Tab-separated table of C-alpha atoms in Angstrom:
chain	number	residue	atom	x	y	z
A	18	UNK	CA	0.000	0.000	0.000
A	19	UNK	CA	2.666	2.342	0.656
A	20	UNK	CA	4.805	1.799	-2.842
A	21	UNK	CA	4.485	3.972	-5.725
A	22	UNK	CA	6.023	4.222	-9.053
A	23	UNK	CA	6.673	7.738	-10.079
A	24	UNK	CA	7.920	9.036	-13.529
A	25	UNK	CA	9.665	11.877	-14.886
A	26	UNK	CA	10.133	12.921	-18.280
A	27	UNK	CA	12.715	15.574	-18.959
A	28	UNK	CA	13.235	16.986	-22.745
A	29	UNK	CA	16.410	18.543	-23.352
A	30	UNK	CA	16.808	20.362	-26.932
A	31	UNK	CA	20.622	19.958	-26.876
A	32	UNK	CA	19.894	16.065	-26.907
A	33	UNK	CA	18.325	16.692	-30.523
A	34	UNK	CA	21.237	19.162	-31.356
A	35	UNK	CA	18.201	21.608	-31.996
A	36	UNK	CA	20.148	25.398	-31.626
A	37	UNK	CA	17.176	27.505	-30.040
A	38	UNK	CA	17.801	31.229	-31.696
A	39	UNK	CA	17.833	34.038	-29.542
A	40	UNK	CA	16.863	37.452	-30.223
A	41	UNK	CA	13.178	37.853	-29.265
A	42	UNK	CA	11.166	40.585	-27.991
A	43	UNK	CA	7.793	41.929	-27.504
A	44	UNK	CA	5.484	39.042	-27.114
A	45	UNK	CA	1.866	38.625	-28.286
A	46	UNK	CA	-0.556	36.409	-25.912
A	47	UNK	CA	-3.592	35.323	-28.136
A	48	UNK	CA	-5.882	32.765	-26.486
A	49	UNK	CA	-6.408	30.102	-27.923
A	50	UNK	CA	-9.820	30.071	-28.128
A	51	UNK	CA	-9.534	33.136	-30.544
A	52	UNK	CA	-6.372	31.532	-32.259
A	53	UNK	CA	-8.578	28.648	-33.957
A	54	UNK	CA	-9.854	31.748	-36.097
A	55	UNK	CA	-6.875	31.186	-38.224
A	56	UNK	CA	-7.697	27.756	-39.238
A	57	UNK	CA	-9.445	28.893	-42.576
A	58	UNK	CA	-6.567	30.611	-43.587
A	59	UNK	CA	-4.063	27.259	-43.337
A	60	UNK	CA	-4.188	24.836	-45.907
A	61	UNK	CA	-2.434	21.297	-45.841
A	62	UNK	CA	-2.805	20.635	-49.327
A	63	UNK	CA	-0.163	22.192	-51.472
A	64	UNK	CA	-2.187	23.003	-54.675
A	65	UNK	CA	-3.956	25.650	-52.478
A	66	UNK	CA	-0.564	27.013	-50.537
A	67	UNK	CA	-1.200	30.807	-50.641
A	68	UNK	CA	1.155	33.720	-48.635
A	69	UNK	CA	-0.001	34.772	-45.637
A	70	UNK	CA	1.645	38.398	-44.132
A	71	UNK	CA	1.855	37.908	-40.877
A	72	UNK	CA	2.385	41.685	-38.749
A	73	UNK	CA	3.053	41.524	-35.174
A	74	UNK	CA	3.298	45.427	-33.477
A	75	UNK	CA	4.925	45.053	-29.926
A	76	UNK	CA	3.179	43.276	-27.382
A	77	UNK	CA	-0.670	45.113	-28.718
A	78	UNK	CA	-1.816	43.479	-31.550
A	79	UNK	CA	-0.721	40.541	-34.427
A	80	UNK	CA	-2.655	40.462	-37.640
A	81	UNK	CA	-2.561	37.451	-40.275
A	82	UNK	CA	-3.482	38.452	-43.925
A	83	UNK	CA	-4.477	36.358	-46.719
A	84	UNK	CA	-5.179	38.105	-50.133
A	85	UNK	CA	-5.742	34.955	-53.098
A	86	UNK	CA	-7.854	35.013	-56.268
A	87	UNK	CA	-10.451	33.432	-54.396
A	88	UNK	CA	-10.697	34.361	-50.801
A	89	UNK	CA	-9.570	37.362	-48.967
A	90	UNK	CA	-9.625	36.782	-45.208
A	91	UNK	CA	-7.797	38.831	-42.366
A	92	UNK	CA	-7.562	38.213	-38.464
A	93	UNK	CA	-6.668	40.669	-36.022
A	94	UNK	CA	-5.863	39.863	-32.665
A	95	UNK	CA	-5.652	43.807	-30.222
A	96	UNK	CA	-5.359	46.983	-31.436
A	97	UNK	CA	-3.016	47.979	-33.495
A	98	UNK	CA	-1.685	51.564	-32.660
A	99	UNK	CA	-0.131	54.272	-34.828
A	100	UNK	CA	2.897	55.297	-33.011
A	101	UNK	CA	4.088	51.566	-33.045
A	102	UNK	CA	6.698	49.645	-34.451
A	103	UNK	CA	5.867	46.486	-35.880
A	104	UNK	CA	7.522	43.546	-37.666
A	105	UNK	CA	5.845	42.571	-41.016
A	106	UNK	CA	6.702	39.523	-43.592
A	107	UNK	CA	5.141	36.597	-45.294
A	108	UNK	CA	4.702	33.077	-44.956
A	109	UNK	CA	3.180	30.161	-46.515
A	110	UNK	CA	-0.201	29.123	-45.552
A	111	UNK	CA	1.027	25.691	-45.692
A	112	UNK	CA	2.908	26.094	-42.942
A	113	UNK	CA	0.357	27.777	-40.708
A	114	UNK	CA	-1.340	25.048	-40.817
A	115	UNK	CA	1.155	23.213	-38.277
A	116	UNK	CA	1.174	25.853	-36.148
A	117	UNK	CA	-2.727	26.084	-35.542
A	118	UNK	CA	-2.593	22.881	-33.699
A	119	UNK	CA	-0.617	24.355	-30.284
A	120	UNK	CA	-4.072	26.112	-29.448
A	121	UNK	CA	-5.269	22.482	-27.890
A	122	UNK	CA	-2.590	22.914	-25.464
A	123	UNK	CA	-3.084	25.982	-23.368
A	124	UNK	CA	-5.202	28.660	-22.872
A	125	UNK	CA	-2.714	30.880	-24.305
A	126	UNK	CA	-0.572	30.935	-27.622
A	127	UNK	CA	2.293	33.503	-27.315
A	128	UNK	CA	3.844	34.975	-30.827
A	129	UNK	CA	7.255	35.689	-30.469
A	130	UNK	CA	8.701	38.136	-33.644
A	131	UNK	CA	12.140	38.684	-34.116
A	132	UNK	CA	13.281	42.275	-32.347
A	133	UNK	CA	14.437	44.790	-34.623
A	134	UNK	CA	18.145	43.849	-35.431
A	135	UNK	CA	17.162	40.553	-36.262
A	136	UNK	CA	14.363	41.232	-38.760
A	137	UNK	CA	14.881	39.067	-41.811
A	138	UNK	CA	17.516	36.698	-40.126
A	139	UNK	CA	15.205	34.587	-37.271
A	140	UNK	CA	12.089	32.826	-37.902
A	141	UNK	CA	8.513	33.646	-36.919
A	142	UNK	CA	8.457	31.853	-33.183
A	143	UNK	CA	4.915	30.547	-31.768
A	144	UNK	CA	5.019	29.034	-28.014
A	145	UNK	CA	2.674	27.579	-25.863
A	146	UNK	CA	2.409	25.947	-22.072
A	147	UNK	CA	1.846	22.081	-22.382
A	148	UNK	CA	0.938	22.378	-18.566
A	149	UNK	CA	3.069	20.492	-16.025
A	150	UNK	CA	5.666	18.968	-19.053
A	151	UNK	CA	7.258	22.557	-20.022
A	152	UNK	CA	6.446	24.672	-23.242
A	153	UNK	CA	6.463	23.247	-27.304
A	154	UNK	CA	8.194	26.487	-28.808
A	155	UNK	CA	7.529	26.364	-33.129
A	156	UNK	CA	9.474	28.272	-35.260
A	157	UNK	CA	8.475	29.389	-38.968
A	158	UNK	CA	10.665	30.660	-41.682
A	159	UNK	CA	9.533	33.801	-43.835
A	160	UNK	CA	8.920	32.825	-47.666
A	161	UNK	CA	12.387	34.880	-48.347
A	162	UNK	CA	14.411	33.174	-45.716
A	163	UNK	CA	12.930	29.371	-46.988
A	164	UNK	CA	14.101	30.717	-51.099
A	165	UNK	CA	17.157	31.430	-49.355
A	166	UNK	CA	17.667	28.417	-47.674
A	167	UNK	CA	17.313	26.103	-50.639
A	168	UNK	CA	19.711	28.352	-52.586
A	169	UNK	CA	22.778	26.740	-50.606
């Protein structure tokens, strides 16, 4: 009556030889419940991959923009406001689509843009609580930095 098994799981990116970048400012909490209103927007399927410009102004507002032949669809999450920088590029919808799946995790979804100086050089960065087991952290590369990527 008195034994117990207990487990432990510890993840350690360094195991994978993962680098996690560094260079991030300004987060943007979205819950989740609101974040499932980009799931139009994402498509799996290839055929239908359309660019998506993501803009993400400080820690007051992110906005996802789809403009295609067919459908025209934008999201805003807070209030964007004048006087504020904000970062700005665009992805593929395709990829979206991957990310849309951290809002089962957590009542939040944090967007994580690159701070100034690194504009162009890091990767979109989504994270979310998976409770009592740490955070899943999801990183997304701008159309420009994939072209660039299969250039080498």
């Amino acid at each position: 009556d008195d034994c117990y098994v207990t487990s432990f799981l510890e993840v350690n990116p360094n195991t994978f030889g993962a680098k996690i970048p560094q260079g991030y400012s300004f987060p943007f909490n979205v819950d989740s419940s609101d974040f499932i209103r980009l799931k139009p927007m994402a498509s799996r399927n290839n055929a239908l991959d359309k660019d998506i410009v993501i803009k993400v102004g400080g820690s007051s507002y992110a906005s996802f923009f789809l403009d295609s032949d067919a459908y025209k669809k934008e999201v805003i999450f807070g209030i964007q406001e004048d006087s504020e920088e904000s970062f700005e590029d665009t992805y593929s919808s395709s990829l979206l689509s991957y990310v849309i799946k951290i809002h089962s995790f957590s009542k939040l979804v944090t967007i994580w843009p690159p701070n100034r100086i690194h504009w162009g050089r890091l990767p979109l960065k989504f994270s979310s609580s998976l409770g009592g087991m740490g955070e899943i952290e999801i990183y997304i590369k701008s159309n420009i930095q994939l072209e660039c990527g299969s250039e080498k």
